[in-house]
PDB file of C-alpha atoms in Angstrom:
ATOM      1  CA  VAL A1395      60.825  74.971 114.423  1.00 45.00           C
ATOM      2  CA  ASP A1396      64.614  75.129 114.481  1.00 50.00           C
ATOM      3  CA  PHE A1397      65.937  74.249 117.953  1.00 56.00           C
ATOM      4  CA  GLU A1398      68.273  77.261 117.760  1.00 57.00           C
ATOM      5  CA  ASP A1399      65.204  79.514 118.044  1.00 62.00           C
ATOM      6  CA  VAL A1400      63.824  77.919 121.222  1.00 67.00           C
ATOM      7  CA  ASP A1401      64.903  79.494 124.502  1.00 66.00           C
ATOM      8  CA  GLN A1402      62.658  77.552 126.897  1.00 71.00           C
ATOM      9  CA  CYS A1403      59.530  75.397 126.754  1.00 73.00           C
ATOM     10  CA  THR A1404      56.929  74.290 129.279  1.00 78.00           C
ATOM     11  CA  LEU A1405      55.149  70.941 128.930  1.00 74.00           C
ATOM     12  CA  SER A1406      51.799  70.419 130.677  1.00 74.00           C
ATOM     13  CA  PRO A1407      50.435  66.854 130.380  1.00 67.00           C
ATOM     14  CA  GLY A1408      46.682  67.116 130.213  1.00 61.00           C
ATOM     15  CA  GLY A1409      45.720  63.625 131.313  1.00 58.00           C
ATOM     16  CA  GLU A1410      42.496  62.971 129.445  1.00 59.00           C
ATOM     17  CA  ALA A1411      42.604  66.466 127.893  1.00 65.00           C
ATOM     18  CA  GLN A1412      45.077  67.720 125.324  1.00 69.00           C
ATOM     19  CA  ASP A1413      48.765  68.081 126.189  1.00 73.00           C
ATOM     20  CA  ARG A1414      49.980  71.689 126.063  1.00 75.00           C
ATOM     21  CA  LEU A1415      53.488  72.704 124.985  1.00 75.00           C
ATOM     22  CA  VAL A1416      54.446  76.393 125.453  1.00 76.00           C
ATOM     23  CA  LEU A1417      57.509  77.534 123.470  1.00 71.00           C
ATOM     24  CA  GLU A1418      59.522  80.643 124.367  1.00 71.00           C
ATOM     25  CA  LEU A1419      61.472  81.915 121.339  1.00 67.00           C
ATOM     26  CA  HIS A1420      64.348  84.398 121.564  1.00 58.00           C
ATOM     27  CA  ARG A1421      64.359  85.226 117.836  1.00 55.00           C
ATOM     28  CA  PRO A1422      62.006  84.851 114.855  1.00 52.00           C
ATOM     29  CA  PRO A1423      61.275  81.157 114.287  1.00 52.00           C
ATOM     30  CA  ARG A1424      62.666  78.940 111.525  1.00 52.00           C
ATOM     31  CA  PHE A1425      60.704  75.948 110.353  1.00 51.00           C
ATOM     32  CA  PHE A1426      61.334  72.477 108.973  1.00 49.00           C
ATOM     33  CA  LYS A1427      58.481  71.195 106.913  1.00 50.00           C
ATOM     34  CA  GLU A1428      57.905  67.465 106.740  1.00 52.00           C
ATOM     35  CA  ASN A1429      57.504  66.159 103.203  1.00 53.00           C
ATOM     36  CA  PRO A1430      55.212  63.256 102.331  1.00 57.00           C
ATOM     37  CA  PRO A1431      57.199  60.009 102.206  1.00 55.00           C
ATOM     38  CA  ALA A1432      58.484  59.244  98.743  1.00 56.00           C
ATOM     39  CA  ALA A1433      57.528  56.110  96.875  1.00 58.00           C
ATOM     40  CA  GLY A1434      59.716  53.213  97.879  1.00 54.00           C
ATOM     41  CA  ALA A1435      60.952  54.962 101.022  1.00 50.00           C
ATOM     42  CA  ALA A1436      61.756  52.821 104.025  1.00 52.00           C
ATOM     43  CA  ALA A1437      59.237  52.577 106.797  1.00 50.00           C
ATOM     44  CA  GLY A1438      59.635  55.280 109.401  1.00 50.00           C
ATOM     45  CA  GLU A1439      61.874  57.415 107.189  1.00 51.00           C
ATOM     46  CA  VAL A1440      61.041  61.096 107.452  1.00 48.00           C
ATOM     47  CA  SER A1441      62.116  63.745 104.957  1.00 49.00           C
ATOM     48  CA  TYR A1442      62.414  67.413 105.951  1.00 47.00           C
ATOM     49  CA  VAL A1443      62.894  70.498 103.824  1.00 47.00           C
ATOM     50  CA  TYR A1444      63.815  73.960 105.032  1.00 46.00           C
ATOM     51  CA  THR A1445      61.089  76.541 104.527  1.00 48.00           C
ATOM     52  CA  THR A1446      60.153  80.011 105.676  1.00 46.00           C
ATOM     53  CA  ASP A1447      57.337  80.875 108.038  1.00 47.00           C
ATOM     54  CA  PHE A1448      54.179  79.278 106.622  1.00 46.00           C
ATOM     55  CA  THR A1449      51.893  80.917 109.211  1.00 48.00           C
ATOM     56  CA  ASN A1450      51.447  84.106 107.140  1.00 47.00           C
ATOM     57  CA  GLY A1451      53.638  86.107 109.496  1.00 45.00           C
ATOM     58  CA  GLN A1452      51.701  85.291 112.670  1.00 46.00           C
ATOM     59  CA  ALA A1453      54.477  83.151 114.138  1.00 48.00           C
ATOM     60  CA  SER A1454      57.138  85.741 113.446  1.00 47.00           C
ATOM     61  CA  ALA A1455      55.180  88.380 115.375  1.00 49.00           C
ATOM     62  CA  GLU A1456      55.015  86.379 118.619  1.00 52.00           C
ATOM     63  CA  SER A1457      57.733  85.127 120.962  1.00 61.00           C
ATOM     64  CA  ARG A1458      55.446  82.774 122.930  1.00 68.00           C
ATOM     65  CA  HIS A1459      53.612  79.966 121.168  1.00 65.00           C
ATOM     66  CA  THR A1460      51.247  77.382 122.585  1.00 69.00           C
ATOM     67  CA  LEU A1461      50.877  74.003 120.863  1.00 69.00           C
ATOM     68  CA  PHE A1462      48.262  71.373 121.694  1.00 69.00           C
ATOM     69  CA  PHE A1463      48.669  67.627 121.094  1.00 68.00           C
ATOM     70  CA  GLU A1464      46.585  64.566 121.592  1.00 70.00           C
ATOM     71  CA  PRO A1465      46.666  63.181 125.144  1.00 70.00           C
ATOM     72  CA  GLY A1466      49.906  61.271 125.677  1.00 67.00           C
ATOM     73  CA  ALA A1467      51.449  62.408 122.378  1.00 65.00           C
ATOM     74  CA  VAL A1468      54.242  64.241 124.187  1.00 64.00           C
ATOM     75  CA  SER A1469      55.820  61.488 126.254  1.00 63.00           C
ATOM     76  CA  ARG A1470      58.791  61.562 128.595  1.00 66.00           C
ATOM     77  CA  GLU A1471      60.918  60.087 125.823  1.00 68.00           C
ATOM     78  CA  THR A1472      60.055  63.072 123.655  1.00 69.00           C
ATOM     79  CA  ALA A1473      60.973  65.412 126.493  1.00 70.00           C
ATOM     80  CA  LYS A1474      64.311  63.635 126.907  1.00 71.00           C
ATOM     81  CA  LYS A1475      65.043  64.079 123.200  1.00 70.00           C
ATOM     82  CA  MET A1476      64.277  67.779 123.501  1.00 70.00           C
ATOM     83  CA  VAL A1477      66.655  68.021 126.455  1.00 71.00           C
ATOM     84  CA  GLN A1478      69.341  66.241 124.440  1.00 70.00           C
ATOM     85  CA  HIS A1479      69.031  68.944 121.787  1.00 64.00           C
ATOM     86  CA  GLY A1480      69.842  71.593 124.401  1.00 64.00           C
ATOM     87  CA  ILE A1481      66.318  72.855 125.117  1.00 68.00           C
ATOM     88  CA  ARG A1482      65.413  73.874 128.650  1.00 68.00           C
ATOM     89  CA  ILE A1483      62.073  72.212 129.340  1.00 69.00           C
ATOM     90  CA  THR A1484      59.856  72.565 132.403  1.00 72.00           C
ATOM     91  CA  LEU A1485      57.436  69.759 133.252  1.00 66.00           C
ATOM     92  CA  GLU A1486      54.389  71.079 135.041  1.00 64.00           C
ATOM     93  CA  GLY A1487      52.136  68.988 137.201  1.00 56.00           C
ATOM     94  CA  GLU A1488      54.974  67.483 139.256  1.00 46.00           C
ATOM     95  CA  ARG A1489      56.175  68.443 142.722  1.00 41.00           C
ATOM     96  CA  GLY A1490      57.800  71.896 142.600  1.00 40.00           C
ATOM     97  CA  GLY A1491      57.748  72.037 138.788  1.00 40.00           C
ATOM     98  CA  ARG A1492      60.955  70.152 138.028  1.00 40.00           C
ATOM     99  CA  GLN A1493      63.195  71.684 135.332  1.00 40.00           C
ATOM    100  CA  ALA A1494      64.858  69.231 133.003  1.00 39.00           C
ATOM    101  CA  GLY A1495      68.022  69.857 131.114  1.00 38.00           C
ATOM    102  CA  MET A1496      69.602  72.255 133.625  1.00 36.00           C
ATOM    103  CA  SER A1497      72.331  69.750 134.428  1.00 34.00           C
ATOM    104  CA  LEU A1498      73.565  69.542 130.882  1.00 32.00           C
ATOM    105  CA  SER A1499      77.256  70.267 130.463  1.00 33.00           C
ATOM    106  CA  GLY A1500      78.534  71.869 127.265  1.00 35.00           C
ATOM    107  CA  GLY A1501      76.513  71.995 124.086  1.00 36.00           C
ATOM    108  CA  LEU A1502      73.985  74.668 123.379  1.00 33.00           C
ATOM    109  CA  ALA A1503      72.508  74.698 126.879  1.00 35.00           C
ATOM    110  CA  ALA A1504      75.774  75.984 128.329  1.00 35.00           C
ATOM    111  CA  SER A1505      76.430  78.405 125.501  1.00 35.00           C
ATOM    112  CA  ARG A1506      72.963  79.896 125.318  1.00 37.00           C
ATOM    113  CA  ALA A1507      74.029  83.110 127.119  1.00 37.00           C
ATOM    114  CA  PRO A1508      77.620  83.959 126.228  1.00 39.00           C
ATOM    115  CA  GLY A1509      79.289  87.211 127.173  1.00 38.00           C
ATOM    116  CA  PRO A1510      78.890  90.231 124.909  1.00 36.00           C
ATOM    117  CA  ALA A1511      82.351  89.814 123.432  1.00 36.00           C
ATOM    118  CA  ALA A1512      82.034  86.047 122.947  1.00 36.00           C
ATOM    119  CA  LEU A1513      81.175  84.562 119.590  1.00 38.00           C
ATOM    120  CA  SER A1514      77.876  82.722 119.541  1.00 38.00           C
ATOM    121  CA  MET A1515      79.280  80.667 116.672  1.00 40.00           C
ATOM    122  CA  SER A1516      81.899  79.199 118.991  1.00 38.00           C
ATOM    123  CA  ALA A1517      79.335  76.724 120.303  1.00 41.00           C
ATOM    124  CA  PRO A1518      78.963  73.486 118.318  1.00 43.00           C
ATOM    125  CA  MET A1519      76.462  73.904 115.515  1.00 44.00           C
ATOM    126  CA  ARG A1520      73.266  71.937 115.995  1.00 47.00           C
ATOM    127  CA  GLN A1521      72.607  69.114 113.579  1.00 48.00           C
ATOM    128  CA  PRO A1522      69.111  69.481 112.102  1.00 46.00           C
ATOM    129  CA  PRO A1523      66.672  66.574 112.369  1.00 47.00           C
ATOM    130  CA  THR A1524      67.514  65.179 108.969  1.00 47.00           C
ATOM    131  CA  SER A1525      70.186  63.134 107.282  1.00 52.00           C
ATOM    132  CA  SER A1526      70.131  65.201 104.094  1.00 61.00           C
ATOM    133  CA  PRO A1527      73.539  66.866 103.495  1.00 71.00           C
ATOM    134  CA  ARG A1528      71.946  69.414 101.219  1.00 77.00           C
ATOM    135  CA  LEU A1529      69.491  70.485 103.903  1.00 79.00           C
ATOM    136  CA  ASP A1530      72.295  70.584 106.467  1.00 75.00           C
ATOM    137  CA  ALA A1531      74.280  72.904 104.189  1.00 79.00           C
ATOM    138  CA  ILE A1532      71.255  75.172 103.684  1.00 83.00           C
ATOM    139  CA  VAL A1533      70.604  75.346 107.423  1.00 82.00           C
ATOM    140  CA  LEU A1534      74.240  76.058 108.292  1.00 80.00           C
ATOM    141  CA  LYS A1535      74.495  78.686 105.554  1.00 84.00           C
ATOM    142  CA  ASP A1536      71.357  80.383 106.828  1.00 85.00           C
ATOM    143  CA  GLN A1537      72.730  80.227 110.363  1.00 83.00           C
ATOM    144  CA  LEU A1538      76.005  81.842 109.210  1.00 84.00           C
ATOM    145  CA  ASN A1539      74.170  84.585 107.311  1.00 86.00           C
ATOM    146  CA  ARG A1540      71.955  85.272 110.300  1.00 87.00           C
ATOM    147  CA  GLU A1541      75.003  85.473 112.570  1.00 85.00           C
ATOM    148  CA  MET A1542      76.666  87.929 110.154  1.00 86.00           C
ATOM    149  CA  ARG A1543      73.497  90.009 110.026  1.00 88.00           C
ATOM    150  CA  GLU A1544      72.944  90.068 113.782  1.00 87.00           C
ATOM    151  CA  ARG A1545      76.560  91.018 114.520  1.00 85.00           C
ATOM    152  CA  GLN A1546      76.482  93.636 111.716  1.00 86.00           C
ATOM    153  CA  ALA A1547      79.528  92.187 109.977  1.00 86.00           C
ATOM    154  CA  LYS A1548      80.678  93.594 106.650  1.00 86.00           C
ATOM    155  CA  TYR A1549      80.820  91.160 103.729  1.00 84.00           C
ATOM    156  CA  THR A1550      83.659  93.054 102.026  1.00 83.00           C
ATOM    157  CA  GLY A1551      86.734  94.898 103.185  1.00 79.00           C
ATOM    158  CA  ILE A1552      88.464  94.574 106.538  1.00 79.00           C
ATOM    159  CA  CYS A1553      86.061  93.462 109.269  1.00 85.00           C
ATOM    160  CA  PRO A1554      87.243  91.944 112.583  1.00 86.00           C
ATOM    161  CA  VAL A1555      83.719  90.656 113.291  1.00 88.00           C
ATOM    162  CA  ARG A1556      83.580  88.692 110.043  1.00 88.00           C
ATOM    163  CA  GLU A1557      87.106  87.393 110.662  1.00 87.00           C
ATOM    164  CA  GLY A1558      86.084  86.101 114.099  1.00 88.00           C
ATOM    165  CA  ILE A1559      82.935  84.440 112.762  1.00 87.00           C
ATOM    166  CA  TYR A1560      84.772  82.750 109.899  1.00 87.00           C
ATOM    167  CA  ALA A1561      87.521  81.610 112.282  1.00 88.00           C
ATOM    168  CA  ALA A1562      84.910  80.048 114.576  1.00 88.00           C
ATOM    169  CA  VAL A1563      83.239  78.331 111.615  1.00 85.00           C
ATOM    170  CA  PHE A1564      86.594  77.006 110.371  1.00 88.00           C
ATOM    171  CA  ASP A1565      87.465  75.693 113.858  1.00 89.00           C
ATOM    172  CA  GLU A1566      84.126  73.915 114.069  1.00 86.00           C
ATOM    173  CA  LEU A1567      84.615  72.472 110.578  1.00 86.00           C
ATOM    174  CA  ILE A1568      88.092  71.200 111.470  1.00 90.00           C
ATOM    175  CA  ALA A1569      86.786  69.634 114.675  1.00 89.00           C
ATOM    176  CA  SER A1570      83.866  67.985 112.851  1.00 85.00           C
ATOM    177  CA  VAL A1571      86.046  66.618 110.025  1.00 87.00           C
ATOM    178  CA  GLY A1572      88.858  65.610 112.378  1.00 88.00           C
ATOM    179  CA  ARG A1573      86.568  63.352 114.396  1.00 87.00           C
ATOM    180  CA  ASP A1574      85.786  61.207 111.344  1.00 86.00           C
ATOM    181  CA  GLN A1575      88.997  61.615 109.330  1.00 88.00           C
ATOM    182  CA  PRO A1576      92.013  62.637 111.449  1.00 87.00           C
ATOM    183  CA  LYS A1577      94.339  62.962 108.448  1.00 91.00           C
ATOM    184  CA  ARG A1578      92.001  65.310 106.659  1.00 90.00           C
ATOM    185  CA  GLY A1579      91.578  67.227 109.883  1.00 89.00           C
ATOM    186  CA  GLY A1580      95.366  67.577 110.138  1.00 90.00           C
ATOM    187  CA  VAL A1581      95.511  68.882 106.565  1.00 92.00           C
ATOM    188  CA  LEU A1582      92.800  71.425 107.382  1.00 91.00           C
ATOM    189  CA  ARG A1583      94.761  72.532 110.446  1.00 91.00           C
ATOM    190  CA  ARG A1584      97.816  73.085 108.254  1.00 93.00           C
ATOM    191  CA  VAL A1585      95.663  75.047 105.806  1.00 92.00           C
ATOM    192  CA  GLN A1586      94.318  77.100 108.707  1.00 90.00           C
ATOM    193  CA  ALA A1587      97.850  77.767 109.968  1.00 92.00           C
ATOM    194  CA  GLU A1588      98.995  78.842 106.488  1.00 93.00           C
ATOM    195  CA  ALA A1589      95.944  81.076 106.143  1.00 90.00           C
ATOM    196  CA  ARG A1590      96.657  82.684 109.510  1.00 89.00           C
ATOM    197  CA  MET A1591     100.285  83.256 108.528  1.00 93.00           C
ATOM    198  CA  THR A1592      99.162  84.851 105.271  1.00 92.00           C
ATOM    199  CA  ILE A1593      96.624  87.040 107.074  1.00 88.00           C
ATOM    200  CA  ASP A1594      99.243  88.068 109.637  1.00 90.00           C
ATOM    201  CA  ALA A1595     101.651  88.946 106.820  1.00 93.00           C
ATOM    202  CA  TYR A1596      98.994  91.053 105.093  1.00 90.00           C
ATOM    203  CA  ARG A1597      98.130  92.675 108.423  1.00 88.00           C
ATOM    204  CA  THR A1598     101.804  93.516 108.983  1.00 92.00           C
ATOM    205  CA  VAL A1599     102.047  95.026 105.489  1.00 93.00           C
ATOM    206  CA  PHE A1600      98.843  96.970 106.086  1.00 89.00           C
ATOM    207  CA  GLU A1601     100.030  98.338 109.426  1.00 90.00           C
ATOM    208  CA  SER A1602     103.431  99.194 107.924  1.00 93.00           C
ATOM    209  CA  SER A1603     101.750 101.000 105.038  1.00 93.00           C
ATOM    210  CA  ILE A1604      99.605 102.965 107.490  1.00 92.00           C
ATOM    211  CA  ASP A1605     102.712 103.959 109.480  1.00 92.00           C
ATOM    212  CA  PHE A1606     104.541 104.886 106.270  1.00 93.00           C
ATOM    213  CA  GLY A1607     101.604 106.957 105.043  1.00 92.00           C
ATOM    214  CA  THR A1608     101.269 108.712 108.409  1.00 92.00           C
ATOM    215  CA  ARG A1609     104.993 109.497 108.497  1.00 92.00           C
ATOM    216  CA  LYS A1610     104.974 110.804 104.932  1.00 92.00           C
ATOM    217  CA  LEU A1611     101.907 112.918 105.664  1.00 92.00           C
ATOM    218  CA  ARG A1612     103.590 114.456 108.693  1.00 91.00           C
ATOM    219  CA  GLU A1613     106.748 115.150 106.688  1.00 90.00           C
ATOM    220  CA  ALA A1614     104.670 116.626 103.879  1.00 91.00           C
ATOM    221  CA  VAL A1615     102.932 118.985 106.313  1.00 89.00           C
ATOM    222  CA  GLU A1616     106.269 120.130 107.732  1.00 88.00           C
ATOM    223  CA  THR A1617     107.805 120.480 104.258  1.00 90.00           C
ATOM    224  CA  LYS A1618     104.762 122.403 103.088  1.00 89.00           C
ATOM    225  CA  GLY A1619     105.256 124.991 105.849  1.00 86.00           C
ATOM    226  CA  ASP A1620     108.941 125.442 104.952  1.00 88.00           C
ATOM    227  CA  LEU A1621     108.135 125.716 101.259  1.00 91.00           C
ATOM    228  CA  GLU A1622     105.427 128.285 101.934  1.00 90.00           C
ATOM    229  CA  ASP A1623     107.935 130.453 103.832  1.00 90.00           C
ATOM    230  CA  GLU A1624     110.475 130.068 101.028  1.00 92.00           C
ATOM    231  CA  ILE A1625     107.856 130.937  98.420  1.00 94.00           C
ATOM    232  CA  ALA A1626     106.892 134.074 100.369  1.00 93.00           C
ATOM    233  CA  ALA A1627     110.570 135.163 100.543  1.00 93.00           C
ATOM    234  CA  LEU A1628     111.040 134.534  96.822  1.00 95.00           C
ATOM    235  CA  ASP A1629     107.877 136.480  96.027  1.00 95.00           C
ATOM    236  CA  ALA A1630     109.186 139.457  98.035  1.00 94.00           C
ATOM    237  CA  GLU A1631     112.533 139.254  96.235  1.00 95.00           C
ATOM    238  CA  ILE A1632     110.787 139.099  92.860  1.00 96.00           C
ATOM    239  CA  ALA A1633     108.721 142.191  93.773  1.00 95.00           C
ATOM    240  CA  ALA A1634     111.905 144.104  94.716  1.00 94.00           C
ATOM    241  CA  LEU A1635     113.609 143.089  91.482  1.00 95.00           C
ATOM    242  CA  ARG A1636     110.600 144.166  89.458  1.00 95.00           C
ATOM    243  CA  THR A1637     110.759 147.581  91.167  1.00 94.00           C
ATOM    244  CA  ASN A1638     114.427 147.879  90.266  1.00 94.00           C
ATOM    245  CA  VAL A1639     113.687 146.884  86.683  1.00 95.00           C
ATOM    246  CA  ALA A1640     110.995 149.574  86.455  1.00 94.00           C
ATOM    247  CA  GLU A1641     113.368 152.215  87.813  1.00 94.00           C
ATOM    248  CA  LEU A1642     116.117 151.216  85.384  1.00 94.00           C
ATOM    249  CA  GLN A1643     113.678 151.289  82.492  1.00 93.00           C
ATOM    250  CA  ASN A1644     112.609 154.814  83.437  1.00 93.00           C
ATOM    251  CA  LEU A1645     116.285 155.880  83.656  1.00 92.00           C
ATOM    252  CA  CYS A1646     117.024 154.395  80.253  1.00 92.00           C
ATOM    253  CA  GLU A1647     114.062 156.191  78.683  1.00 92.00           C
ATOM    254  CA  SER A1648     115.174 159.534  80.192  1.00 91.00           C
ATOM    255  CA  LEU A1649     118.742 159.033  78.934  1.00 91.00           C
ATOM    256  CA  GLU A1650     117.474 158.186  75.466  1.00 91.00           C
ATOM    257  CA  TYR A1651     115.353 161.333  75.434  1.00 91.00           C
ATOM    258  CA  ARG A1652     118.330 163.468  76.460  1.00 89.00           C
ATOM    259  CA  GLU A1653     120.497 161.939  73.781  1.00 88.00           C
ATOM    260  CA  GLU A1654     117.850 162.618  71.166  1.00 89.00           C
ATOM    261  CA  GLN A1655     117.624 166.255  72.244  1.00 87.00           C
ATOM    262  CA  LYS A1656     121.405 166.637  72.106  1.00 84.00           C
ATOM    263  CA  ALA A1657     121.463 165.068  68.662  1.00 82.00           C
ATOM    264  CA  LYS A1658     118.879 167.562  67.434  1.00 82.00           C
ATOM    265  CA  VAL A1659     120.915 170.487  68.868  1.00 80.00           C
ATOM    266  CA  TYR A1660     124.052 169.168  67.197  1.00 79.00           C
ATOM    267  CA  GLU A1661     122.231 168.902  63.889  1.00 79.00           C
ATOM    268  CA  VAL A1662     121.134 172.564  64.094  1.00 78.00           C
ATOM    269  CA  LYS A1663     124.649 173.739  64.999  1.00 76.00           C
ATOM    270  CA  ASP A1664     126.200 171.750  62.181  1.00 76.00           C
ATOM    271  CA  LYS A1665     123.812 173.270  59.656  1.00 78.00           C
ATOM    272  CA  GLU A1666     124.591 176.795  60.787  1.00 78.00           C
ATOM    273  CA  GLU A1667     128.331 176.101  60.660  1.00 82.00           C
ATOM    274  CA  VAL A1668     128.015 174.662  57.162  1.00 80.00           C
ATOM    275  CA  ASP A1669     125.995 177.674  56.037  1.00 82.00           C
ATOM    276  CA  LEU A1670     128.540 180.058  57.545  1.00 83.00           C
ATOM    277  CA  ALA A1671     131.436 178.184  55.927  1.00 82.00           C
ATOM    278  CA  THR A1672     129.665 178.224  52.566  1.00 84.00           C
ATOM    279  CA  GLU A1673     128.889 181.914  52.913  1.00 85.00           C
ATOM    280  CA  LYS A1674     132.526 182.665  53.880  1.00 84.00           C
ATOM    281  CA  GLN A1675     133.800 180.764  50.891  1.00 84.00           C
ATOM    282  CA  GLN A1676     131.483 182.657  48.577  1.00 83.00           C
ATOM    283  CA  LEU A1677     132.598 185.974  50.040  1.00 84.00           C
ATOM    284  CA  GLU A1678     136.242 185.010  49.626  1.00 84.00           C
ATOM    285  CA  GLU A1679     135.649 184.072  46.002  1.00 83.00           C
ATOM    286  CA  LEU A1680     133.791 187.337  45.410  1.00 82.00           C
ATOM    287  CA  LEU A1681     136.601 189.283  47.019  1.00 81.00           C
ATOM    288  CA  ALA A1682     139.162 187.571  44.790  1.00 81.00           C
ATOM    289  CA  VAL A1683     137.155 188.434  41.686  1.00 79.00           C
ATOM    290  CA  LEU A1684     136.883 192.047  42.784  1.00 79.00           C
ATOM    291  CA  ARG A1685     140.594 192.259  43.362  1.00 78.00           C
ATOM    292  CA  LEU A1686     141.288 190.986  39.848  1.00 78.00           C
ATOM    293  CA  SER A1687     138.927 193.391  38.275  1.00 75.00           C
ATOM    294  CA  LYS A1688     140.292 196.471  40.053  1.00 68.00           C
ATOM    295  CA  PRO A1689     143.033 198.238  37.999  1.00 63.00           C
ATOM    296  CA  GLU A1690     146.366 198.497  39.519  1.00 62.00           C
ATOM    297  CA  LYS A1691     147.707 201.963  40.365  1.00 61.00           C
ATOM    298  CA  LYS A1692     150.876 203.064  38.696  1.00 54.00           C
TER     299      LYS A1692
END
């Protein structure tokens, strides 16, 4: 079981009977399965691989597990190793039930119950019981994914929770690398500083864009109200002008009708005058003919 899953354990030496080890888990367990030693492996070398629960779900459903060992299998040296890994262990059968590991300073024992706002990743990551870098990477990756899942961090977009977790992981990585290679650790610190400067610059741009967008939205709302009032005034003016246009059109039509009627009257009068003039001329011509034909008196 991964030591990160163990909250407390109680060891009861059985004397001639079996030793009993009770494990209290604060989350679903994670297991390391021991592989058979490979051919040509050195004596005492143990190989571990990371695996899921191989108890068909029974272990994941319980938070308290009892393990039995052969008498004397769990020695004080084993208990000391468990304490060194940050596990609170209680040895029963002694005066007052002495608790081991409570005097540990730092490590996982001190960071087992951080405050609600503290990052659980800020504690040093536990090294699994293997020297395989590949297995270490798998374990740490699974630990990071579990931390992201438990803290409900978003994998994309802006997420302060994910930023805090990644910052804690980067700090731990810098500290781990800096212990072995100070120069490389210094380079990573410079990279971290540059990354923080870049993030701060992007944050400043983001905040400025939010302020700009808010200001423009407020101005747009105010401008919209003014434009609506202006549009209403223009609509009223257009309606008045349309009324005037209709009145003028009606006046023009009435004037045209009057002019047509006058023209018709003038046409009738002109015809009568022409007829009268023609008739007058004919009468004058007839009168002249009659005068010529009448004999003169002597």
